[in-house]
N, C-alpha and C. Protein backbone atom coordinates (compact mmCIF):
# COMPACT_ATOMS: atom_id res chain seq x y z
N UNK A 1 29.79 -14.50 -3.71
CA UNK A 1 28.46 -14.01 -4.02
C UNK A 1 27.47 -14.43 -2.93
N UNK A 2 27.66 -15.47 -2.73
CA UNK A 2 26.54 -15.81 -1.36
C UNK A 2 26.67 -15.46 -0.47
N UNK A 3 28.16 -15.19 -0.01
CA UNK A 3 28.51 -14.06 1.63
C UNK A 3 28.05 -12.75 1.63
N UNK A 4 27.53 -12.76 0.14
CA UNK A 4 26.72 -11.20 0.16
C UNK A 4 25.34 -11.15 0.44
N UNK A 5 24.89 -12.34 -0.07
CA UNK A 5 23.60 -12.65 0.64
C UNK A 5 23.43 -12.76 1.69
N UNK A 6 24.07 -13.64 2.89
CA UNK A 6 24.00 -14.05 3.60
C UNK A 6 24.31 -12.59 4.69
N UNK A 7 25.48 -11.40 4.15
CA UNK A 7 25.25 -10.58 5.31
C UNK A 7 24.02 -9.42 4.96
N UNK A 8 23.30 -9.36 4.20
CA UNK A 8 21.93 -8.87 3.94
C UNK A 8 21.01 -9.27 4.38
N UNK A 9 20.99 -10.35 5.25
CA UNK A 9 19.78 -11.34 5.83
C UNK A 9 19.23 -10.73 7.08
N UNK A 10 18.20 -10.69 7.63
CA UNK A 10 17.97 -10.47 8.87
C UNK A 10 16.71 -11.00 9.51
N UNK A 11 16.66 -11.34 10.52
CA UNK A 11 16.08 -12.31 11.43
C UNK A 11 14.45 -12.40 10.67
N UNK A 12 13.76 -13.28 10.55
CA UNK A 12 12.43 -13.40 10.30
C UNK A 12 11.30 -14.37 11.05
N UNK A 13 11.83 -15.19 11.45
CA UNK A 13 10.71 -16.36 11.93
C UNK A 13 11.28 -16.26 13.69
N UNK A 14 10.39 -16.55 14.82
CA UNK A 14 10.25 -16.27 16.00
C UNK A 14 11.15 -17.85 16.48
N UNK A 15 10.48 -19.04 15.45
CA UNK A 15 11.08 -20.12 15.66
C UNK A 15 10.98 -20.97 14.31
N UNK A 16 12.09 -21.57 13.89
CA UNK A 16 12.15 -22.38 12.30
C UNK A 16 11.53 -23.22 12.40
N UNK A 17 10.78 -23.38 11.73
CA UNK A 17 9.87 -25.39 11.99
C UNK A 17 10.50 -26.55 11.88
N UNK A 18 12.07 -26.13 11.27
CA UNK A 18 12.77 -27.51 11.23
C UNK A 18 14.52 -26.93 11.33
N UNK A 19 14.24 -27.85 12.68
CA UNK A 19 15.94 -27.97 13.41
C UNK A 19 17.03 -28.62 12.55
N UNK A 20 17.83 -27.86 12.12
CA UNK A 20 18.83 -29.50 11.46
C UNK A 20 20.05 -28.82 11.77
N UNK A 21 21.28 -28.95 11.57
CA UNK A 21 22.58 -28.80 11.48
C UNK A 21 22.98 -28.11 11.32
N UNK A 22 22.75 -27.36 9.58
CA UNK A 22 22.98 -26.19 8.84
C UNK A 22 21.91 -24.85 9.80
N UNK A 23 21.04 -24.70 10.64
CA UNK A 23 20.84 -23.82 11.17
C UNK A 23 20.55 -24.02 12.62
N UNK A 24 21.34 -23.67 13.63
CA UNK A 24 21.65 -24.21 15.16
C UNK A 24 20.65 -23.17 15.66
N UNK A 25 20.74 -21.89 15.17
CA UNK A 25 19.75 -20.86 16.22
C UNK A 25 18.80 -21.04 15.87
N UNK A 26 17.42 -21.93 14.90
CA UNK A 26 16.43 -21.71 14.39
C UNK A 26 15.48 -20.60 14.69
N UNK A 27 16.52 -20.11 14.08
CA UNK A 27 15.88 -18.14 13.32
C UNK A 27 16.47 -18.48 11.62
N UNK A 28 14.71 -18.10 11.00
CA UNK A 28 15.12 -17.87 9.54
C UNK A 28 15.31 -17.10 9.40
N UNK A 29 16.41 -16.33 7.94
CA UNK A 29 16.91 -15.34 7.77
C UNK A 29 15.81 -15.15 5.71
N UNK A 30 15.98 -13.73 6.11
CA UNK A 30 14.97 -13.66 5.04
C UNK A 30 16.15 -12.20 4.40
N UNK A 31 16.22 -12.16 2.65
CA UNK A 31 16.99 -10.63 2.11
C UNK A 31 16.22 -9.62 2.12
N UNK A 32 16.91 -8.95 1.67
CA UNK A 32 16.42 -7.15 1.71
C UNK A 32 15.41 -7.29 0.72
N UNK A 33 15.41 -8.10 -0.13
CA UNK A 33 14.76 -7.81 -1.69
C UNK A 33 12.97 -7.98 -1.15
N UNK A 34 13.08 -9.54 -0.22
CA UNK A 34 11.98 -10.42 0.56
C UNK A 34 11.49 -8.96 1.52
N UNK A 35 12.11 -8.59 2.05
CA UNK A 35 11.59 -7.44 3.49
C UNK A 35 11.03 -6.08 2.60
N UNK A 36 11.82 -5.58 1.04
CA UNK A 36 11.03 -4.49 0.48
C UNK A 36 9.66 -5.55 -0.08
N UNK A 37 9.67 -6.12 -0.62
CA UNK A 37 8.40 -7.27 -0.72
C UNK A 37 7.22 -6.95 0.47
N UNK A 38 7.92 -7.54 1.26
CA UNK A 38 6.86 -7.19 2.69
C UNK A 38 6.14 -6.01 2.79
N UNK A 39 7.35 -4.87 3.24
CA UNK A 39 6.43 -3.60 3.06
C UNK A 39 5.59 -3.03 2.10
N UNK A 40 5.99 -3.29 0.99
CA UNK A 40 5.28 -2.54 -0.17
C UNK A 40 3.93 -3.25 0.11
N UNK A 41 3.65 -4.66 0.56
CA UNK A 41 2.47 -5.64 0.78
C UNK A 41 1.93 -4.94 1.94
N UNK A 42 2.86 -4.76 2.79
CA UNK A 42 2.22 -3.98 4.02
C UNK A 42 1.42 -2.39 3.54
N UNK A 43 2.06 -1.82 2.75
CA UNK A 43 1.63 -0.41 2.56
C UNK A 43 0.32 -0.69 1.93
N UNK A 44 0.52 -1.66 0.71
CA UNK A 44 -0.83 -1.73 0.15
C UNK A 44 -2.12 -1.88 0.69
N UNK A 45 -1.69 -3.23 1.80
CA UNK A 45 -2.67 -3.47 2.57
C UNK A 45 -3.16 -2.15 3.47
N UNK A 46 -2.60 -1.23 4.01
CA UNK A 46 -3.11 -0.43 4.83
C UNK A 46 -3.56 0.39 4.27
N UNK A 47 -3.16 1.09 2.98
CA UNK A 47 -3.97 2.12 1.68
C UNK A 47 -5.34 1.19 1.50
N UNK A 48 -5.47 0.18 1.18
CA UNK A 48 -6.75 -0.39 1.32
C UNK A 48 -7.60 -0.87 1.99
N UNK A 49 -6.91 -0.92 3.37
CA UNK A 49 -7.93 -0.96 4.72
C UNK A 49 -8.34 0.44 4.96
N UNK A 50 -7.40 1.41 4.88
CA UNK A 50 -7.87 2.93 5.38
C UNK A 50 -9.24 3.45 4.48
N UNK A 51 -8.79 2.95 2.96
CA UNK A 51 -10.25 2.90 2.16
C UNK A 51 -10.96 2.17 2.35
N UNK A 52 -11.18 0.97 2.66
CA UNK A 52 -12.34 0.15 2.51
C UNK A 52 -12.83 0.47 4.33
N UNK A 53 -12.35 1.23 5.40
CA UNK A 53 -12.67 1.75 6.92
C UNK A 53 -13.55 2.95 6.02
N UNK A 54 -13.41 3.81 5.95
CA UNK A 54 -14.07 4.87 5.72
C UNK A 54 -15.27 4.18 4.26
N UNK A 55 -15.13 3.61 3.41
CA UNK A 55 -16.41 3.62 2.60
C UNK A 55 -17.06 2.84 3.25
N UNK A 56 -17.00 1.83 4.11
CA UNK A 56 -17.75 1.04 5.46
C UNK A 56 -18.80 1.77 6.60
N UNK A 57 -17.53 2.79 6.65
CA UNK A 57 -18.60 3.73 7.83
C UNK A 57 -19.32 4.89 6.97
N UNK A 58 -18.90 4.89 5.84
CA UNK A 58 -19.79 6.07 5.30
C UNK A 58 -21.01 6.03 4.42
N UNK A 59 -21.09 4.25 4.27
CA UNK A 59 -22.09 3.62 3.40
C UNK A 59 -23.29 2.92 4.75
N UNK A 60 -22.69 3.02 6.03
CA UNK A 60 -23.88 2.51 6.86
C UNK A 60 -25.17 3.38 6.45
N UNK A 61 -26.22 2.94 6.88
CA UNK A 61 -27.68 3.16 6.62
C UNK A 61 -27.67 4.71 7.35
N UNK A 62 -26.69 4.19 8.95
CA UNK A 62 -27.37 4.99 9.63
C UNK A 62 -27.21 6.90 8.97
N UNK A 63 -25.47 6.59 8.44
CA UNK A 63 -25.05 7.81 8.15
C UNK A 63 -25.87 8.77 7.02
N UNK A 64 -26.17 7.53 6.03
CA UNK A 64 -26.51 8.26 4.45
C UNK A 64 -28.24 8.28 4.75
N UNK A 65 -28.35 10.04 5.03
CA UNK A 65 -29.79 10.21 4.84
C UNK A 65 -30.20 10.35 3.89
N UNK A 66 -29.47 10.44 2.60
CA UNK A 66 -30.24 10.76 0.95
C UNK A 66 -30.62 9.45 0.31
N UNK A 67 -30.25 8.09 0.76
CA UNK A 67 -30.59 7.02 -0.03
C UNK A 67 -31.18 6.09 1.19
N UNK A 68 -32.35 5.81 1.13
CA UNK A 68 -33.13 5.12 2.34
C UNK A 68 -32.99 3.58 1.91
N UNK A 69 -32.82 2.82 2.62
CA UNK A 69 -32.60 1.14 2.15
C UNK A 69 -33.76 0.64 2.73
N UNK A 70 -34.80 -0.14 1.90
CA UNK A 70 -35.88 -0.58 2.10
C UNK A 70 -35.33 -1.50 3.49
N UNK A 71 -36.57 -1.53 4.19
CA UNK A 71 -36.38 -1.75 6.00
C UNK A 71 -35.94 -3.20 5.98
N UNK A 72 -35.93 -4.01 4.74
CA UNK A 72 -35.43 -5.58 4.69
C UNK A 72 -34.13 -5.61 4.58
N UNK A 73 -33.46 -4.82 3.87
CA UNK A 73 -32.15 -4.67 4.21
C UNK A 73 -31.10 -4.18 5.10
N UNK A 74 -31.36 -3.32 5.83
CA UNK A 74 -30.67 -2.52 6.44
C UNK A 74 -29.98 -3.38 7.55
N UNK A 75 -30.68 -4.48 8.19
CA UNK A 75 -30.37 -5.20 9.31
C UNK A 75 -28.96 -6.13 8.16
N UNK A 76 -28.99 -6.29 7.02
CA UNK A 76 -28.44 -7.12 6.39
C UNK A 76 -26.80 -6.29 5.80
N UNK A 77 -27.26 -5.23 5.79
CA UNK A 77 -25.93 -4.09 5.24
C UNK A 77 -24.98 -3.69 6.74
N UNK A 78 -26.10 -3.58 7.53
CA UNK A 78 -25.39 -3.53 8.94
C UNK A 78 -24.78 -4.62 9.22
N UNK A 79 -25.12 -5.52 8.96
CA UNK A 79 -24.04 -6.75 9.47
C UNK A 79 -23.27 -6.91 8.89
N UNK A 80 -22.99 -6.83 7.44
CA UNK A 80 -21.97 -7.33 6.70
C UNK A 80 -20.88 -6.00 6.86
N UNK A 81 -21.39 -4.49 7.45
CA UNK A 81 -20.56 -3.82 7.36
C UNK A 81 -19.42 -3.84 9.15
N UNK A 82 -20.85 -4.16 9.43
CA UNK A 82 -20.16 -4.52 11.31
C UNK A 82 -18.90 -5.98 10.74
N UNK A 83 -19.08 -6.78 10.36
CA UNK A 83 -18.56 -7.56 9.93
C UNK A 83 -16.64 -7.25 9.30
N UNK A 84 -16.95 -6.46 8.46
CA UNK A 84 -15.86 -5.65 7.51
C UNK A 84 -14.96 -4.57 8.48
N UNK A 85 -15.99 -3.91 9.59
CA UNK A 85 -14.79 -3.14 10.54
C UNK A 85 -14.57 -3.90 11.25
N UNK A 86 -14.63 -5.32 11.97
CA UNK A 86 -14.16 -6.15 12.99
C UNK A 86 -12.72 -6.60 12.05
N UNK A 87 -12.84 -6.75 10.94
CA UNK A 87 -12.03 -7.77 10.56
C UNK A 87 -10.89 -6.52 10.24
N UNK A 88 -11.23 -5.38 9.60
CA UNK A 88 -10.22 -3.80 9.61
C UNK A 88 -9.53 -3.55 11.10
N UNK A 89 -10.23 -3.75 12.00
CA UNK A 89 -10.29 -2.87 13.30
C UNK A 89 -8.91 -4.38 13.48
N UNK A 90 -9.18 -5.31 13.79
CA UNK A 90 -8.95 -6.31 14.65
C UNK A 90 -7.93 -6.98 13.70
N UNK A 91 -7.97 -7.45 13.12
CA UNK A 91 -6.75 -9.15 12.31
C UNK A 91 -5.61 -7.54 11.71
N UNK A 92 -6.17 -6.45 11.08
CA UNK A 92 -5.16 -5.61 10.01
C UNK A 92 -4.18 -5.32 10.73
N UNK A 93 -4.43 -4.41 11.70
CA UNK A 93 -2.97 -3.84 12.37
C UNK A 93 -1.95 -5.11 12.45
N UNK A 94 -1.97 -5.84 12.77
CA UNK A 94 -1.10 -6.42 13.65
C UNK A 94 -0.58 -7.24 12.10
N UNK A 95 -1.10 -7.70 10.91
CA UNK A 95 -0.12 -7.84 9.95
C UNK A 95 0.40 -6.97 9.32
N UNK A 96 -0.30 -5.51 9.11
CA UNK A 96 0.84 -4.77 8.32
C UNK A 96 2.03 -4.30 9.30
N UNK A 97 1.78 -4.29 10.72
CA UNK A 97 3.11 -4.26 11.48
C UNK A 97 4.10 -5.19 11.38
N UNK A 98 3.41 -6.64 11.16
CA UNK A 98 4.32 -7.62 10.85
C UNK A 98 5.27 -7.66 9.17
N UNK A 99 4.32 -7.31 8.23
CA UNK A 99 4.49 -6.88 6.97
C UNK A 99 5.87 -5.66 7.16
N UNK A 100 5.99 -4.19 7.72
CA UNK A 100 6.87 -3.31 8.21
C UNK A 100 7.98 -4.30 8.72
N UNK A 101 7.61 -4.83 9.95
CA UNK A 101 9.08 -5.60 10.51
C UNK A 101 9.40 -6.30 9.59
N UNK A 102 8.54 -6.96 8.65
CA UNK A 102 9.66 -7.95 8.07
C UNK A 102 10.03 -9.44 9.27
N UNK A 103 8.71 -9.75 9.72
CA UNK A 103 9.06 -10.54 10.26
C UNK A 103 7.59 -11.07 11.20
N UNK A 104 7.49 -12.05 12.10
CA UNK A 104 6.10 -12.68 12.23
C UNK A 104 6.35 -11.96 14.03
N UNK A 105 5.02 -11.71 14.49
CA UNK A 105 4.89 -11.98 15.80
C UNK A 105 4.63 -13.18 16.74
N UNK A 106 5.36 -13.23 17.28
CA UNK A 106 5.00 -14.41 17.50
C UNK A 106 4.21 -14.64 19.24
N UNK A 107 2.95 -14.18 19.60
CA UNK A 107 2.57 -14.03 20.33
C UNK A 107 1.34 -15.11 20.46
N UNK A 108 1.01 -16.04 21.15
CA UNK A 108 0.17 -16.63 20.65
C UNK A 108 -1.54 -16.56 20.60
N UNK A 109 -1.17 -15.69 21.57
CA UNK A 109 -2.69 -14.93 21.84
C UNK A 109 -3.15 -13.99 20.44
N UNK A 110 -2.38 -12.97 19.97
CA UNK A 110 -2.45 -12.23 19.17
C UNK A 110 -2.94 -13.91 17.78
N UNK A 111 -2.31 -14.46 17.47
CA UNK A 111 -2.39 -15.52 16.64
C UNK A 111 -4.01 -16.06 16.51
N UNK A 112 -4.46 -16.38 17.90
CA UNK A 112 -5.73 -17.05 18.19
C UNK A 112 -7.10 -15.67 17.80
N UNK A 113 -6.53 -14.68 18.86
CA UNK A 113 -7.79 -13.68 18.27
C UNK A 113 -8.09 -13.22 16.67
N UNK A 114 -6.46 -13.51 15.92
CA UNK A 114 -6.92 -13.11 14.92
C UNK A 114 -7.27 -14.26 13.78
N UNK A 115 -6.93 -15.37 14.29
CA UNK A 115 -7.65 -16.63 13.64
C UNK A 115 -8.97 -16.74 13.97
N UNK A 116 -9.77 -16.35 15.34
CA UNK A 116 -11.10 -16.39 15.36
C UNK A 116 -11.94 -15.55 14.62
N UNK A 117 -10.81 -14.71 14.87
CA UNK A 117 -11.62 -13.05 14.06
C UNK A 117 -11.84 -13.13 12.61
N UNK A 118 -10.86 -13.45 12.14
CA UNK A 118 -10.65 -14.02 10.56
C UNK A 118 -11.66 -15.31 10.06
N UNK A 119 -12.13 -16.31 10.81
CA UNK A 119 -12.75 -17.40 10.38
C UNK A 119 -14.19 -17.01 11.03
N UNK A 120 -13.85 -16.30 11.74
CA UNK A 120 -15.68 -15.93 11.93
C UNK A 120 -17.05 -15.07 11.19
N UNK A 121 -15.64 -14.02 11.24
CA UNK A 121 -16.23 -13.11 10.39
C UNK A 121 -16.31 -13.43 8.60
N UNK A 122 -15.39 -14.73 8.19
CA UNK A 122 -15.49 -15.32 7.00
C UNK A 122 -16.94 -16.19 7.08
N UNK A 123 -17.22 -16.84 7.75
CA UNK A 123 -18.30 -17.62 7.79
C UNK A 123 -19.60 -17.19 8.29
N UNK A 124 -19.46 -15.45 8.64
CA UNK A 124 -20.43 -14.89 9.30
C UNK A 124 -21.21 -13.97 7.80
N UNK A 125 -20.13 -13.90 7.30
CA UNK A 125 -20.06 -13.16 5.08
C UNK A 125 -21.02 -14.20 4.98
N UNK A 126 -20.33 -15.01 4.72
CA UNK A 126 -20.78 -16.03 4.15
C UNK A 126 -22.32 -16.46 4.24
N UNK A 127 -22.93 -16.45 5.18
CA UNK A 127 -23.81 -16.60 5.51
C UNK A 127 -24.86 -15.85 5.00
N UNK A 128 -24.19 -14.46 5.06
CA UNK A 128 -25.08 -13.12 5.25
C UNK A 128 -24.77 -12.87 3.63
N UNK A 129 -24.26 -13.58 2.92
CA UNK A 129 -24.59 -13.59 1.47
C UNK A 129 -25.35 -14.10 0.86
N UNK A 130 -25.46 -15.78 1.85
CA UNK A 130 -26.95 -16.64 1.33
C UNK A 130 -28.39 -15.80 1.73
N UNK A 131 -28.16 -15.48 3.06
CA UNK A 131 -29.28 -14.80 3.25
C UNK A 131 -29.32 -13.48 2.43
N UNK A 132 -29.14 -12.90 1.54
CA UNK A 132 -28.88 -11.54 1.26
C UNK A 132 -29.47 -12.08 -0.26
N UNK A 133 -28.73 -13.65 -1.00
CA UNK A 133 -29.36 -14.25 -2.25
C UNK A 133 -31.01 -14.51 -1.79
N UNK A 134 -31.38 -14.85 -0.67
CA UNK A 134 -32.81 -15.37 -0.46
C UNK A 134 -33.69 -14.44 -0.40
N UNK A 135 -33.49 -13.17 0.18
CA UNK A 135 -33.97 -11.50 -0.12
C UNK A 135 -34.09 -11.43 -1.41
N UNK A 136 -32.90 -11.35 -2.25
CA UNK A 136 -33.16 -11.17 -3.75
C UNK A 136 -33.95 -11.92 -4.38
N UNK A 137 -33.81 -13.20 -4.09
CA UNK A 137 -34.78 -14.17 -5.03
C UNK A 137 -36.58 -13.71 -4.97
N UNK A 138 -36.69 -13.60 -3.37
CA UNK A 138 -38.00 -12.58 -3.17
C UNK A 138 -38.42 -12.34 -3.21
N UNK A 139 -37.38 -11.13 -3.90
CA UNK A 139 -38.23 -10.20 -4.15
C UNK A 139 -38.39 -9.73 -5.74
N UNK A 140 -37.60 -10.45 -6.40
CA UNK A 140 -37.26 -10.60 -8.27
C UNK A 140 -38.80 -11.80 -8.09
N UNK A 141 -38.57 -12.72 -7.63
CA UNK A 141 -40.00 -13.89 -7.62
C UNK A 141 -41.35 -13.13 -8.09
N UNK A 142 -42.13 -13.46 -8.75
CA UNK A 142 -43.55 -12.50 -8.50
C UNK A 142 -44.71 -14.27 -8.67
N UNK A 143 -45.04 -14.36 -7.38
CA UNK A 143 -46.24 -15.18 -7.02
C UNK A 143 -46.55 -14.70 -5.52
N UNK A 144 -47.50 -15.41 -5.08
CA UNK A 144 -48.60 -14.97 -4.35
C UNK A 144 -47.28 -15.01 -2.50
N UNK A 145 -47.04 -16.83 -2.74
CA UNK A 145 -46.06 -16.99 -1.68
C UNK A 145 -44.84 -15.79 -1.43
N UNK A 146 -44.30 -15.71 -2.42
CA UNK A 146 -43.17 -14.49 -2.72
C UNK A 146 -43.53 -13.64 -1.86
N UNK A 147 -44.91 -12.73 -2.07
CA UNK A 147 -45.28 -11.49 -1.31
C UNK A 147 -45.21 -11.59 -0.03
N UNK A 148 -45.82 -12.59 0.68
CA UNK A 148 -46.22 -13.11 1.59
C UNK A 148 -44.63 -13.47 2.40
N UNK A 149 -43.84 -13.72 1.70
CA UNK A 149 -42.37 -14.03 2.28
C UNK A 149 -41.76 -12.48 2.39
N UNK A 150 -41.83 -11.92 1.34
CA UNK A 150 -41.40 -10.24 1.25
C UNK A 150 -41.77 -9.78 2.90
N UNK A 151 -43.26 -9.75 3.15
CA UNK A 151 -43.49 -9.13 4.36
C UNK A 151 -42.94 -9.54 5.91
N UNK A 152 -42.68 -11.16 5.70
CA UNK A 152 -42.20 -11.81 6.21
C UNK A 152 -40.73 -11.13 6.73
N UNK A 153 -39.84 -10.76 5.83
CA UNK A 153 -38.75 -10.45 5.88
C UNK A 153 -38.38 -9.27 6.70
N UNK A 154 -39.71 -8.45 6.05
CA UNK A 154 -39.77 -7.08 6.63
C UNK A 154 -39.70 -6.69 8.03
N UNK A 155 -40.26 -7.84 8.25
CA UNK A 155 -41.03 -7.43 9.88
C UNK A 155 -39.71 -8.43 10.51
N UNK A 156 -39.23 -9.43 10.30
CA UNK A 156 -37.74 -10.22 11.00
C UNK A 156 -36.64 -9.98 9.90
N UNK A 157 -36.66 -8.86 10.06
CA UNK A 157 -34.93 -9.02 8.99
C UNK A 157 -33.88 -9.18 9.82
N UNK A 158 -34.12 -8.94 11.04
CA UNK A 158 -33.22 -8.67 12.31
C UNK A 158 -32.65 -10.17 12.37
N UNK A 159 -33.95 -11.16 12.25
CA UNK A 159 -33.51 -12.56 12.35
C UNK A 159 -32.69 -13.01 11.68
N UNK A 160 -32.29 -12.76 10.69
CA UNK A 160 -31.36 -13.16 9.39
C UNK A 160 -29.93 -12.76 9.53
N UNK A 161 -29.82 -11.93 10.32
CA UNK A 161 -28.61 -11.19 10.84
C UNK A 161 -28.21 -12.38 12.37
N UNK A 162 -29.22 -12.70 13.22
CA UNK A 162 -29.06 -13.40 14.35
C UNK A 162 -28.61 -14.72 14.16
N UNK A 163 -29.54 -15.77 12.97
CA UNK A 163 -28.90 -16.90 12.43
C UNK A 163 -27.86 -16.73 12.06
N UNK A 164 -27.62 -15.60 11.08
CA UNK A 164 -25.87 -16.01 10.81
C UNK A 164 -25.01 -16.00 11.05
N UNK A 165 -25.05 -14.84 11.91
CA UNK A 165 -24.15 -14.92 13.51
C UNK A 165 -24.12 -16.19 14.23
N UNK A 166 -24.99 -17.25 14.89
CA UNK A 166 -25.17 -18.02 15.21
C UNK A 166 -24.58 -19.25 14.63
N UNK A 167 -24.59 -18.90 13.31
CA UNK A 167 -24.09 -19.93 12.70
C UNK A 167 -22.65 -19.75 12.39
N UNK A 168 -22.31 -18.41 12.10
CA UNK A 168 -20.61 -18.20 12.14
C UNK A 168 -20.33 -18.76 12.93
N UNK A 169 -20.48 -18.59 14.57
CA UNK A 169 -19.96 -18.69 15.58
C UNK A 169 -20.46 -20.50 15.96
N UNK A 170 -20.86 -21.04 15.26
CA UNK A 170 -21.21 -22.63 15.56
C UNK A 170 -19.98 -23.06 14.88
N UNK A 171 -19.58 -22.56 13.63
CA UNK A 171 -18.23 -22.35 13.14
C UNK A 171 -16.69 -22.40 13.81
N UNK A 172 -16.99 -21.45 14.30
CA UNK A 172 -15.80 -21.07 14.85
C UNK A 172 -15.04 -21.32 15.92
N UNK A 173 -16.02 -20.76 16.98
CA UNK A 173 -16.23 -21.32 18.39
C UNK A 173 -15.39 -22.71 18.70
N UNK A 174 -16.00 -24.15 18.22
CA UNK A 174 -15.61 -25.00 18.57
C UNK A 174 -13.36 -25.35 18.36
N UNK A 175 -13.12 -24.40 17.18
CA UNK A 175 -11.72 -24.77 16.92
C UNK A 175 -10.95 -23.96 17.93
């Protein structure tokens, strides 16, 4: 029963993390059952990048002329959507190809861009969600300061987009 496993196996890891006895070529071997696993993960993932690419570009400000986004937001929807195609455009391909093979690339460059890409653009969200809660609070607030911050916003919303960038990348940058 296990020689049946064992000739169903096929190559998966570029290099094993641990050398011992029982495996001399350190190449892990992964089954058929593990590799339909993969793809079906791979397919999903790309049915839901291909959707979440197109409602990204079709929800920008710039496209939709029937719903106008008050001028405090728009700098804030643009980023989080610039944000969402870097991370589609850039980290996706290269795992659902890996997801298809059934197996890792092992390139190390490819590794690094998409670890920057991935932790930047996580901490660049992130950001642009606090700032996006401080808009809301705002503008739900009703006192005198509130208003006075509202207009504030209006006229630098651009800035709120620049800090958090700034701050993703104070993030990131250094690892």
């Amino acid at each position: 029963m296990s020689n049946t496993v064992n000739d169903m196996s096929i190559a998966v890891d570029c290099l094993y993390s641990i050398a011992n006895f029982t495996n001399s070529t350190l190449v892990r071997k992964t089954t058929i059952n593990e590799c339909r696993f993969s793809r079906l993960a791979g397919s999903l993932l790309l049915i839901i990048s291909i959707i979440s690419f197109i409602i990204n570009v079709r929800s920008l400000p710039i496209n939709n002329r029937n719903y106008c986004l008050p001028r405090r937001d728009i700098g804030l929807v643009i980023g989080m959507c610039a944000s969402s195609l870097c991370v589609i455009i850039i980290s996706v391909p290269s795992v659902v190809v890996q997801c298809f093979l059934c197996r890792r690339l092992c390139i190390p460059l490819i590794c690094r861009i998409e670890g920057f890409n991935s932790f930047f653009n996580g901490c660049f969200t992130m950001y642009m969600l606090v700032a996006l809660s401080i808009v809301r609070y705002a503008t739900t607030a009703n006192s005198s300061m509130s208003i006075k911050f509202q207009r504030r916003i209006e006229k630098y919303s651009w800035h709120f987009v620049a800090i958090c960038f700034i701050m993703g990348g104070i993030w990131a940058v250094p690892p």
